[in-house]
Coordinates of C-alpha atoms in Angstrom, one line a residue:
M1 CA 0.0 0.0 0.0
A2 CA 2.7 2.5 1.0
V3 CA 4.9 1.5 -2.0
A4 CA 1.9 2.1 -4.3
A5 CA 1.2 5.5 -2.8
L6 CA 4.8 6.6 -3.7
G7 CA 3.8 6.2 -7.4
I8 CA 2.9 9.8 -7.6
A9 CA 6.4 11.0 -6.7
M10 CA 8.2 7.9 -8.0
P11 CA 6.3 6.4 -11.0
S12 CA 8.6 3.5 -11.4
V13 CA 8.5 2.3 -7.8
R14 CA 7.5 -1.4 -7.4
V15 CA 8.0 -4.5 -5.3
T16 CA 10.2 -6.8 -7.3
A17 CA 10.7 -9.7 -4.8
R18 CA 9.1 -11.1 -1.7
Q19 CA 10.8 -13.3 0.8
E20 CA 10.1 -14.2 4.4
G21 CA 10.4 -11.0 6.5
A22 CA 11.3 -8.7 3.6
V23 CA 10.5 -7.3 0.2
D24 CA 12.8 -5.9 -2.4
V25 CA 11.8 -2.6 -3.9
D26 CA 13.0 -1.1 -7.2
G27 CA 12.4 2.3 -8.7
V28 CA 12.9 4.5 -5.7
D29 CA 16.0 6.0 -7.2
G30 CA 15.4 8.8 -9.6
A31 CA 12.9 10.9 -7.5
F32 CA 15.6 13.5 -7.1
R33 CA 17.4 13.2 -10.5
V34 CA 18.6 16.8 -10.6
L35 CA 20.0 16.6 -7.1
A36 CA 21.6 13.2 -7.8
T37 CA 23.8 14.8 -10.5
T38 CA 25.6 16.9 -7.9
R39 CA 24.9 15.2 -4.5
P40 CA 24.1 11.5 -5.1
R41 CA 24.4 10.6 -1.4
L42 CA 21.9 13.3 -0.4
A43 CA 19.5 12.2 -3.2
R44 CA 19.6 8.6 -2.0
A45 CA 19.0 9.7 1.6
L46 CA 16.0 11.7 0.6
E47 CA 14.6 8.8 -1.5
R48 CA 15.0 6.4 1.3
G49 CA 13.4 9.0 3.7
L50 CA 10.4 9.2 1.4
L51 CA 10.0 5.4 1.4
S52 CA 10.6 5.2 5.2
G53 CA 8.0 8.0 5.8
A54 CA 5.4 6.4 3.5
L55 CA 5.8 3.0 5.3
A56 CA 5.6 4.7 8.8
A57 CA 2.5 6.6 7.7
V58 CA 0.6 3.4 7.1
G59 CA 1.8 1.9 10.3
A60 CA 4.5 -0.2 8.9
P61 CA 7.8 1.1 10.1
A62 CA 10.7 -0.6 8.4
S63 CA 14.4 -0.8 8.1
I64 CA 15.7 -0.1 4.6
A65 CA 19.0 -1.3 3.2
E66 CA 20.7 -1.1 -0.2
I67 CA 21.4 -4.4 -1.9
P68 CA 25.0 -4.0 -3.0
D69 CA 25.0 -6.3 -6.0
V70 CA 21.8 -4.8 -7.5
P71 CA 22.0 -1.0 -8.0
G72 CA 18.8 0.9 -7.2
R73 CA 17.2 -2.0 -5.3
L74 CA 16.3 -1.7 -1.6
R75 CA 15.5 -4.4 0.9
V76 CA 12.7 -3.4 3.2
R77 CA 12.2 -5.3 6.5
P78 CA 9.5 -4.5 9.0
T79 CA 10.8 -3.4 12.3
A80 CA 9.5 -5.2 15.4
T81 CA 9.1 -2.0 17.3
T82 CA 9.0 1.7 16.8
T83 CA 11.1 2.4 19.9
A84 CA 14.1 3.1 17.7
T85 CA 12.3 6.1 16.1
K86 CA 10.6 7.4 19.2
P87 CA 11.8 11.0 19.4
A88 CA 14.0 12.0 22.4
G89 CA 13.8 15.6 21.3
R90 CA 11.5 17.9 19.3
V91 CA 12.1 21.1 17.3
D92 CA 9.2 23.1 15.7
A93 CA 11.1 25.0 13.0
R94 CA 8.1 26.0 10.9
A95 CA 8.4 29.7 11.7
D96 CA 12.2 29.6 11.1
D97 CA 14.1 29.8 7.8
H98 CA 15.9 26.6 7.0
E99 CA 19.3 27.7 8.4
A100 CA 17.8 28.8 11.7
G101 CA 15.8 25.5 11.9
V102 CA 19.0 23.5 11.3
R103 CA 20.9 25.5 14.0
R104 CA 18.1 24.8 16.5
T105 CA 18.1 21.1 15.6
K106 CA 21.9 21.0 16.0
R107 CA 21.6 22.3 19.6
V108 CA 18.9 19.7 20.5
L109 CA 21.0 16.9 19.0
A110 CA 24.0 18.0 20.9
G111 CA 22.1 17.1 24.1
L112 CA 21.1 13.7 22.9
Q113 CA 23.0 10.4 23.0
P114 CA 24.2 8.8 19.8
G115 CA 21.4 6.8 18.2
E116 CA 18.6 8.9 19.8
V117 CA 16.2 10.6 17.4
V118 CA 14.9 14.2 17.2
E119 CA 11.6 15.1 15.5
V120 CA 11.7 18.3 13.5
L121 CA 8.5 20.0 12.2
A122 CA 9.5 22.2 9.3
A123 CA 7.7 24.1 6.5
G124 CA 8.5 25.0 2.9
P125 CA 9.5 22.9 -0.1
G126 CA 13.2 23.1 0.6
A127 CA 13.1 22.0 4.2
P128 CA 13.8 18.2 3.6
A129 CA 16.7 19.0 1.4
A130 CA 18.2 21.6 3.8
F131 CA 18.0 19.2 6.7
A132 CA 19.2 16.2 4.7
R133 CA 22.3 18.2 3.4
W134 CA 23.2 19.2 7.0
A135 CA 22.6 15.8 8.4
D136 CA 24.7 14.2 5.7
R137 CA 27.6 16.6 6.4
A138 CA 27.3 16.3 10.2
G139 CA 27.2 12.5 10.3
H140 CA 23.5 12.2 11.3
Q141 CA 20.9 10.1 9.6
L142 CA 17.7 11.4 8.1
I143 CA 15.4 8.4 8.8
S144 CA 11.9 9.7 7.8
V145 CA 10.3 12.5 5.9
E146 CA 6.5 12.9 5.8
R147 CA 3.8 15.5 5.5
T148 CA 1.6 15.8 8.6
V149 CA -0.5 18.1 10.7
D150 CA 0.0 19.0 14.3
A151 CA -2.6 18.9 17.1
H152 CA -4.1 22.2 15.8
D153 CA -4.4 20.9 12.2
Q154 CA -1.5 23.1 11.1
P155 CA 0.5 21.5 8.2
A156 CA 4.1 20.5 8.7
I157 CA 6.8 18.5 7.2
R158 CA 7.9 16.0 9.8
L159 CA 11.5 14.8 9.7
L160 CA 13.1 12.3 12.0
L161 CA 16.9 12.6 12.4
R162 CA 19.1 10.0 14.2
N163 CA 22.0 11.4 16.1
G164 CA 25.2 10.2 14.7
G165 CA 27.2 11.1 17.7

């Protein structure tokens, strides 16, 4: 269901193999083609973040890994628990420009242990890319990107970032 929903942003996404406890997904790469020409690692992180967010949104949090011998193919395994992505910190950066939001997030992550997760609520079309660029450079991991609404029905882009230490 989540993989099919990604068809809007990634028309070629599809499940190519099923095995016990995992599925292989192709076609996720290419959603950020322009970015991939200059920052391929960032493009891959955003693509994986979209897939992770889509799965989490339908209640199916999963780990995602590249399959080394098959370029562009990802192995998706359901996670037994969502504890690993339970936020230890939160930043509402919707009123900030992207740079200020990144600085606030950096301060929150500095107070967390390696592996702990911070939830960031951001706004604007460039927010996921700005946070992903910074996380990539700083050694953190963008693990989820999704559109959401807060308790007051205000729209937000929800990002989960794992502290790389």
